[in-house]
Tab-separated table of C-alpha atoms and ligand atoms in Angstrom:
chain	number	residue	atom	x	y	z
A	1	MET	CA	121.904	113.313	118.964
A	2	ALA	CA	120.374	111.042	121.991
A	3	ASP	CA	122.203	107.301	121.701
A	4	LEU	CA	120.354	103.514	121.360
A	5	ARG	CA	116.080	104.697	121.834
A	6	THR	CA	114.157	101.887	121.763
A	7	ALA	CA	110.360	102.540	121.636
A	8	VAL	CA	106.356	99.580	122.510
A	9	ALA	CA	103.534	100.857	120.866
A	10	TYR	CA	100.288	98.694	120.563
A	11	PRO	CA	97.766	99.249	117.454
A	12	ASN	CA	94.529	100.329	117.342
A	13	ILE	CA	91.009	99.311	116.454
A	14	ALA	CA	88.911	101.852	114.607
A	15	LEU	CA	85.668	101.856	116.094
A	16	ILE	CA	84.453	104.928	113.652
A	17	LYS	CA	86.667	104.820	110.610
A	18	TYR	CA	88.998	106.487	109.065
A	19	TRP	CA	88.673	105.754	105.366
A	20	GLY	CA	89.867	108.770	103.090
A	21	LYS	CA	92.000	112.254	103.113
A	22	GLU	CA	91.915	115.217	102.611
A	23	ASP	CA	95.712	115.994	102.010
A	24	LEU	CA	97.431	113.532	100.893
A	25	GLU	CA	101.075	114.214	101.434
A	26	LEU	CA	99.905	115.133	105.006
A	27	ASN	CA	97.091	112.651	105.340
A	28	LEU	CA	94.741	114.547	106.807
A	29	PRO	CA	91.632	112.821	106.753
A	30	ALA	CA	88.939	113.227	105.404
A	31	THR	CA	86.700	112.296	108.528
A	32	GLY	CA	87.681	112.010	111.806
A	33	SER	CA	88.072	109.160	113.592
A	34	LEU	CA	87.909	107.448	117.541
A	35	SER	CA	89.514	104.070	118.144
A	36	LEU	CA	90.315	101.324	120.697
A	37	THR	CA	94.392	101.231	121.524
A	38	LEU	CA	94.417	97.561	122.164
A	39	ASP	CA	97.373	95.638	124.469
A	40	VAL	CA	98.182	92.839	121.719
A	41	PHE	CA	100.585	92.191	119.378
A	42	PRO	CA	102.822	95.519	120.105
A	43	THR	CA	105.752	96.781	117.751
A	44	THR	CA	109.454	97.213	118.647
A	45	THR	CA	111.058	99.468	117.703
A	46	THR	CA	114.886	100.464	118.453
A	47	VAL	CA	117.107	103.574	116.464
A	48	GLN	CA	120.756	103.599	117.289
A	49	ALA	CA	122.413	105.768	114.838
A	50	SER	CA	123.562	103.651	111.756
A	51	GLU	CA	127.716	102.710	111.555
A	52	THR	CA	127.443	101.748	107.687
A	53	GLY	CA	126.863	105.493	106.952
A	54	ARG	CA	123.719	104.792	105.068
A	55	ASP	CA	119.911	104.906	107.198
A	56	GLU	CA	120.284	100.284	107.150
A	57	ILE	CA	116.831	99.026	108.101
A	58	VAL	CA	115.325	95.892	109.765
A	59	PHE	CA	111.491	94.376	109.338
A	60	ASN	CA	110.433	91.351	111.608
A	61	GLY	CA	113.924	90.248	111.484
A	62	ASP	CA	114.912	90.589	107.568
A	63	ARG	CA	116.544	93.342	105.460
A	64	ALA	CA	112.838	95.151	104.564
A	65	ASP	CA	112.316	94.667	101.044
A	66	ASP	CA	111.998	98.082	98.945
A	67	ARG	CA	108.820	98.723	98.911
A	68	THR	CA	108.647	98.768	102.857
A	69	ALA	CA	112.771	100.419	103.271
A	70	ALA	CA	111.313	103.884	101.136
A	71	ARG	CA	108.494	104.526	103.068
A	72	ILE	CA	109.987	104.331	106.501
A	73	GLY	CA	113.376	105.951	104.715
A	74	ALA	CA	111.794	109.085	103.619
A	75	PHE	CA	109.835	109.146	107.530
A	76	LEU	CA	113.352	108.747	108.084
A	77	ASP	CA	114.397	112.227	106.878
A	78	LEU	CA	111.040	113.532	107.370
A	79	ALA	CA	112.155	113.584	111.441
A	80	ARG	CA	115.392	114.362	110.517
A	81	SER	CA	114.318	117.251	108.497
A	82	HIS	CA	112.009	117.954	112.051
A	83	ALA	CA	115.113	117.489	113.613
A	84	GLY	CA	117.307	120.229	111.925
A	85	GLY	CA	119.354	117.491	110.638
A	86	GLY	CA	120.887	113.518	111.968
A	87	GLY	CA	122.363	111.287	110.750
A	88	PRO	CA	121.650	108.018	109.381
A	89	VAL	CA	120.615	105.444	111.514
A	90	GLN	CA	120.083	101.518	112.495
A	91	ILE	CA	116.030	100.618	112.769
A	92	THR	CA	115.407	97.031	113.935
A	93	THR	CA	111.568	96.953	114.073
A	94	ALA	CA	109.272	93.958	114.974
A	95	ASN	CA	105.391	93.141	115.376
A	96	ALA	CA	104.503	91.036	117.043
A	97	GLY	CA	101.271	90.058	114.738
A	98	PRO	CA	100.756	90.602	111.634
A	99	THR	CA	101.631	92.828	109.063
A	100	GLY	CA	99.654	94.414	106.539
A	101	ALA	CA	97.102	92.044	107.070
A	102	GLY	CA	93.866	94.155	108.692
A	103	LEU	CA	95.124	94.099	112.129
A	104	ALA	CA	96.752	97.862	112.928
A	105	SER	CA	100.212	97.168	112.531
A	106	SER	CA	100.345	100.132	110.664
A	107	SER	CA	99.173	101.512	113.759
A	108	SER	CA	101.254	100.502	116.370
A	109	GLY	CA	104.364	100.263	113.110
A	110	PHE	CA	104.575	104.282	112.920
A	111	ALA	CA	103.661	104.904	116.369
A	112	ALA	CA	106.513	103.028	117.863
A	113	LEU	CA	108.806	104.197	114.691
A	114	ALA	CA	107.545	107.974	115.108
A	115	ALA	CA	108.442	107.814	119.033
A	116	ALA	CA	112.259	105.688	119.164
A	117	VAL	CA	113.392	107.759	116.670
A	118	SER	CA	112.062	111.090	117.718
A	119	ALA	CA	113.835	110.527	120.496
A	120	HIS	CA	116.814	109.177	119.799
A	121	LEU	CA	117.144	112.940	117.220
A	122	GLY	CA	116.672	114.289	121.411
A	123	LEU	CA	113.371	116.489	120.152
A	124	SER	CA	111.503	115.731	122.905
A	125	LEU	CA	107.893	116.028	121.796
A	126	ARG	CA	104.615	115.842	123.510
A	127	PRO	CA	102.280	113.292	123.238
A	128	GLN	CA	100.595	115.311	120.738
A	129	ALA	CA	103.329	116.055	118.686
A	130	LEU	CA	104.020	113.093	118.345
A	131	SER	CA	100.744	112.045	117.396
A	132	ARG	CA	101.253	114.438	114.388
A	133	LEU	CA	104.267	113.261	112.836
A	134	ALA	CA	103.114	109.263	113.549
A	135	ARG	CA	100.390	110.354	111.163
A	136	ARG	CA	102.256	111.448	109.016
A	137	GLY	CA	103.617	108.051	108.644
A	138	SER	CA	100.184	106.104	109.059
A	139	GLY	CA	97.312	108.144	109.538
A	140	SER	CA	95.847	105.428	112.367
A	141	ALA	CA	99.412	105.585	113.501
A	142	SER	CA	98.271	109.741	115.333
A	143	ARG	CA	96.028	106.827	117.662
A	144	SER	CA	98.075	104.974	118.995
A	145	ILE	CA	99.887	107.178	120.767
A	146	PHE	CA	97.576	107.083	123.054
A	147	GLY	CA	96.211	104.313	124.702
A	148	GLY	CA	93.064	103.366	125.324
A	149	LEU	CA	90.045	105.082	123.190
A	150	ALA	CA	91.913	108.447	121.337
A	151	LEU	CA	90.258	110.976	118.727
A	152	TRP	CA	91.556	111.826	115.522
A	153	PRO	CA	89.922	114.764	114.493
A	154	THR	CA	89.552	116.661	110.859
A	155	GLY	CA	91.721	119.613	110.683
A	156	THR	CA	95.399	121.261	110.001
A	157	ASP	CA	98.714	119.568	109.787
A	158	GLU	CA	99.037	121.438	113.171
A	159	THR	CA	95.273	120.444	114.826
A	160	SER	CA	95.118	117.545	113.718
A	161	VAL	CA	96.202	114.528	115.866
A	162	ALA	CA	94.523	112.591	118.098
A	163	GLN	CA	93.941	112.650	121.552
A	164	PRO	CA	92.603	110.404	124.084
A	165	VAL	CA	89.439	109.798	125.360
A	166	ASP	CA	87.815	109.033	128.729
A	167	ASP	CA	86.046	105.668	128.545
A	168	HIS	CA	83.135	106.552	130.640
A	169	GLY	CA	83.330	103.548	132.687
A	170	LEU	CA	82.932	101.714	128.784
A	171	GLU	CA	85.822	98.883	129.942
A	172	LEU	CA	85.851	97.606	125.691
A	173	ALA	CA	87.288	94.811	124.820
A	174	ILE	CA	88.038	92.996	120.613
A	175	VAL	CA	87.465	89.156	120.703
A	176	ILE	CA	89.618	89.421	117.081
A	177	VAL	CA	89.129	86.915	115.366
A	178	LEU	CA	92.173	85.668	113.256
A	179	ILE	CA	90.009	84.155	109.294
A	180	ASP	CA	93.547	85.326	107.041
A	181	ASP	CA	96.724	86.799	108.411
A	182	ARG	CA	98.928	86.655	105.149
A	183	ALA	CA	99.219	90.655	103.967
A	184	LYS	CA	96.406	92.283	101.764
A	185	SER	CA	96.822	92.990	98.517
A	186	THR	CA	95.376	96.989	97.918
A	187	SER	CA	97.205	98.664	100.572
A	188	SER	CA	94.883	101.738	102.706
A	189	ARG	CA	96.621	104.446	100.794
A	190	ASP	CA	95.611	103.006	97.187
A	191	GLY	CA	91.986	101.506	98.572
A	192	MET	CA	91.350	105.329	100.484
A	193	GLN	CA	92.362	106.773	96.727
A	194	GLU	CA	90.629	104.861	94.814
A	195	THR	CA	87.020	104.803	97.458
A	196	ARG	CA	87.922	108.287	96.781
A	197	ARG	CA	88.370	108.025	93.321
A	198	SER	CA	85.163	105.899	91.718
A	199	SER	CA	82.901	105.186	93.975
A	200	PRO	CA	79.540	106.888	94.045
A	201	TYR	CA	78.848	106.134	97.225
A	202	HIS	CA	82.186	108.097	98.539
A	203	HIS	CA	80.760	111.227	99.422
A	204	ALA	CA	77.531	110.172	100.903
A	205	TRP	CA	80.616	107.893	103.424
A	206	ILE	CA	81.818	111.232	104.524
A	207	GLU	CA	78.570	112.339	105.075
A	208	GLN	CA	77.504	109.269	107.386
A	209	SER	CA	80.718	109.027	108.903
A	210	THR	CA	81.130	112.301	110.392
A	211	ARG	CA	77.626	111.757	111.364
A	212	ASP	CA	78.294	108.592	113.232
A	213	LEU	CA	81.359	110.320	115.163
A	214	HIS	CA	79.365	112.874	116.079
A	215	ARG	CA	77.187	109.136	117.632
A	216	ALA	CA	80.293	107.766	118.793
A	217	ARG	CA	81.326	110.433	120.941
A	218	ASP	CA	77.993	111.197	122.525
A	219	ALA	CA	78.195	107.038	123.526
A	220	VAL	CA	81.176	106.898	125.274
A	221	ALA	CA	80.222	110.434	127.203
A	222	ARG	CA	76.599	108.679	128.415
A	223	GLY	CA	78.251	105.806	128.679
A	224	ASP	CA	75.891	103.679	126.506
A	225	PHE	CA	77.308	100.180	125.640
A	226	ASP	CA	75.700	99.932	123.134
A	227	ALA	CA	74.075	103.008	120.847
A	228	LEU	CA	78.345	102.827	120.370
A	229	GLY	CA	78.700	99.445	119.178
A	230	GLU	CA	75.915	99.784	116.878
A	231	VAL	CA	77.103	102.879	115.581
A	232	ALA	CA	80.729	101.180	115.119
A	233	GLU	CA	79.066	98.252	113.749
A	234	HIS	CA	76.957	100.809	110.467
A	235	ASN	CA	79.935	102.591	110.477
A	236	ALA	CA	82.697	99.745	109.957
A	237	LEU	CA	80.108	98.416	106.930
A	238	ALA	CA	78.679	101.386	105.469
A	239	MET	CA	83.537	102.028	105.070
A	240	HIS	CA	82.757	98.441	102.808
A	241	ALA	CA	80.008	99.137	101.429
A	242	SER	CA	81.914	102.581	99.615
A	243	MET	CA	84.688	100.009	98.734
A	244	MET	CA	82.789	97.280	97.280
A	245	ALA	CA	80.956	99.801	95.193
A	246	THR	CA	84.676	101.069	93.736
A	247	ARG	CA	85.796	100.646	90.876
A	248	PRO	CA	86.997	98.176	89.946
A	249	PRO	CA	85.542	95.984	93.320
A	250	ILE	CA	87.924	96.539	96.965
A	251	ILE	CA	87.194	93.061	98.835
A	252	TYR	CA	88.781	92.557	101.474
A	253	PHE	CA	85.754	90.403	102.421
A	254	ARG	CA	86.264	86.254	102.292
A	255	PRO	CA	83.581	84.101	103.256
A	256	GLY	CA	84.650	83.525	106.376
A	257	THR	CA	84.072	87.186	107.287
A	258	LEU	CA	80.251	87.482	106.039
A	259	GLU	CA	80.108	83.720	108.267
A	260	VAL	CA	81.190	85.773	111.741
A	261	LEU	CA	79.368	88.586	110.743
A	262	ASP	CA	76.122	85.563	111.275
A	263	HIS	CA	77.512	84.934	114.041
A	264	VAL	CA	77.142	88.282	116.137
A	265	ARG	CA	73.393	88.109	114.784
A	266	ASP	CA	73.191	85.261	116.656
A	267	LEU	CA	75.050	86.050	119.936
A	268	ARG	CA	72.942	89.201	119.192
A	269	ARG	CA	70.348	87.714	119.096
A	270	ALA	CA	70.601	85.376	122.147
A	271	ASN	CA	70.774	88.665	124.414
A	272	ILE	CA	74.427	88.937	124.023
A	273	SER	CA	76.375	93.024	123.190
A	274	VAL	CA	78.356	92.328	120.420
A	275	TYR	CA	79.165	94.757	117.669
A	276	ALA	CA	81.541	93.620	114.893
A	277	THR	CA	84.060	95.904	113.031
A	278	ILE	CA	86.144	95.300	109.917
A	279	ASP	CA	89.161	96.723	108.421
A	280	ALA	CA	91.502	96.772	105.102
A	281	GLY	CA	91.565	93.161	104.902
A	282	PRO	CA	89.194	89.976	106.081
A	283	ASN	CA	89.568	90.042	109.777
A	284	VAL	CA	87.040	90.251	112.181
A	285	LYS	CA	86.723	92.353	115.715
A	286	VAL	CA	83.855	91.551	117.865
A	287	ILE	CA	83.527	94.436	120.898
A	288	CYS	CA	81.824	94.243	123.899
A	289	ARG	CA	82.118	95.096	127.780
A	290	ALA	CA	86.058	93.299	129.127
A	291	ALA	CA	83.606	91.713	131.237
A	292	GLN	CA	82.092	89.294	128.728
A	293	ALA	CA	85.002	89.358	127.046
A	294	ASP	CA	86.463	85.566	127.594
A	295	ALA	CA	82.756	84.239	128.013
A	296	VAL	CA	82.048	86.194	124.291
A	297	ALA	CA	85.978	84.469	122.924
A	298	ALA	CA	84.602	80.504	124.124
A	299	ASP	CA	81.485	81.203	122.390
A	300	LEU	CA	83.492	81.941	119.252
A	301	ARG	CA	84.987	79.293	119.529
A	302	SER	CA	82.237	76.642	119.706
A	303	ARG	CA	80.992	77.928	116.856
A	304	LEU	CA	84.370	78.708	114.296
A	305	PRO	CA	86.099	75.372	115.562
A	306	GLY	CA	89.728	75.541	114.337
A	307	ALA	CA	89.127	79.426	114.156
A	308	ARG	CA	92.479	81.419	115.845
A	309	ILE	CA	90.611	84.135	118.083
A	310	LEU	CA	91.593	85.879	120.838
A	311	VAL	CA	91.030	89.158	123.288
A	312	ALA	CA	92.078	92.163	123.569
A	313	ARG	CA	91.375	94.372	126.214
A	314	ALA	CA	92.590	98.691	126.075
A	315	GLY	CA	96.389	99.052	125.941
A	316	PRO	CA	97.985	101.875	126.588
A	317	GLY	CA	100.007	104.743	124.754
A	318	VAL	CA	103.114	103.754	122.921
A	319	VAL	CA	106.191	104.097	125.690
A	320	VAL	CA	110.149	104.864	125.557
A	321	THR	CA	113.194	103.070	126.655
A	322	SER	CA	117.006	104.040	126.904
A	323	ARG	CA	119.602	101.564	126.383
A	324	ASP	CA	120.035	100.473	129.877
A	325	GLY	CA	115.533	100.943	130.076
A	326	THR	CA	114.378	103.551	131.811
A	327	ASP	CA	111.123	104.662	130.289
A	328	VAL	CA	112.459	108.185	128.283
A	329	SER	CA	108.659	108.727	127.965
A	330	GLN	CA	106.804	112.092	127.332
A	331	VAL	CA	103.614	110.456	127.037
A	332	ARG	CA	101.759	109.312	130.223
A	333	ARG	CA	99.861	106.715	131.209
B	401	LIG	O1	96.364	104.601	108.338
B	401	LIG	P1	96.347	103.572	107.602
B	401	LIG	O2	96.450	104.108	105.969
B	401	LIG	O3	96.723	101.965	107.197
B	401	LIG	O4	94.389	103.212	108.018
B	401	LIG	C1	93.909	102.699	108.798
B	401	LIG	C2	92.598	102.335	107.776
B	401	LIG	C3	91.556	101.354	108.935
B	401	LIG	O5	92.448	100.721	109.254
B	401	LIG	C4	90.981	100.695	107.392
B	401	LIG	C5	90.306	102.724	108.838
B	401	LIG	C6	90.435	103.174	110.805
B	401	LIG	O6	90.599	104.071	110.859
B	401	LIG	O7	92.358	102.751	111.210
C-alpha cells in the first residue's frame, strides 16, 4: 500500500447527456454521452492510511454526513476488493465549486476519489481502467478522468468506459450562469430512476439521445460548432422534457433558468453563436467558442446584472501526486 496520494480532477459538462441507467449497480448507461471537462471548480482529494482503525471522511472541511459517508464508504470497499485488500483510510476531499447543484461536483468528486484511492492501494490503473472504476461512483465521473472532450459509450462493465475525443479545432468554452448554488432536492440517481419508472417520454428520450450522439460526433469530426451547439441544446431540453413528464414531476428549472434561455436565443438572433445546456439543477451553461467566451460573458453580465457568471474552458484530466508533490498519474495529457 502506498503512502499519501492526492488527486485533482475537474468537473465535466455533458453536451449529450447521460440520463438513464441500464444497470443500477454497475452504473451502465442507457445511452452514450459526450462531455467537456472544464478548467474551473476542481475537486482535490487526499487519501492516506487511517490512524483510527476506521475509514474517516472529511468533506468540504467537515466530517461527512451519513449519506455521503455511506456512498464514499461503499466506493472504498469496491476499490479495496479490486486491490484484494487494503486497510481503512482517511479521505479529505473538497470541491472548489458548489456541491450537488447541477455543476457536476460528483463527476470531479468520484474521478479524484478513484484516482487517489487506487494510487494509494497500489493499483496502477491505466486511464480506461480508472474510468471504469470512477463510473461505479458516479456515471459522469468516468468522463472526468480525461481532459477536454470525452465520450462515454454504452456497453458492458468492461467496455462502457470513457475515452478522449479530439476537438478538431473547436476550442469550446462554457460560460456558467449561476442561478442558485444550493444542493438540488432530487439526486441524479433518484431522478433517473423516477424518469424511467413513470415518464411516458423516457423511451423517446433514449432513442432521441442515441440519434443526437451520432449527430454530435459527426459535428465534432467536421469541426462544425453550430451543428454541435444546436444538437447539444436540443438534447438538454429533451432530457428536461422527459423529467418534467415524470409523476410527480421533476423540475430543476427556476424562473431565472428560463430568463437565461431567452437571452441565449436573443444572442443567437444577433448572430452570436451560443447554445444552452442545463443539468440536474437550475444553472445554465452557455456553450460557445473559447475565443468568444469573454465577450459572451460580458454581454450576459450586462443583461443579468448581479448574476454570478464565469468562463470555463477545456480543462485537464485527473492528476495524482505523492506526498512530495511528484506527479504519479497514469493519465497523460
Ligand atoms: O453522474 P451523475 O449520476 O451525477 O449524473 C449526471 C447527470 C447529468 O449531469 C444531468 C448529465 C450528464 O451526463 O452529466
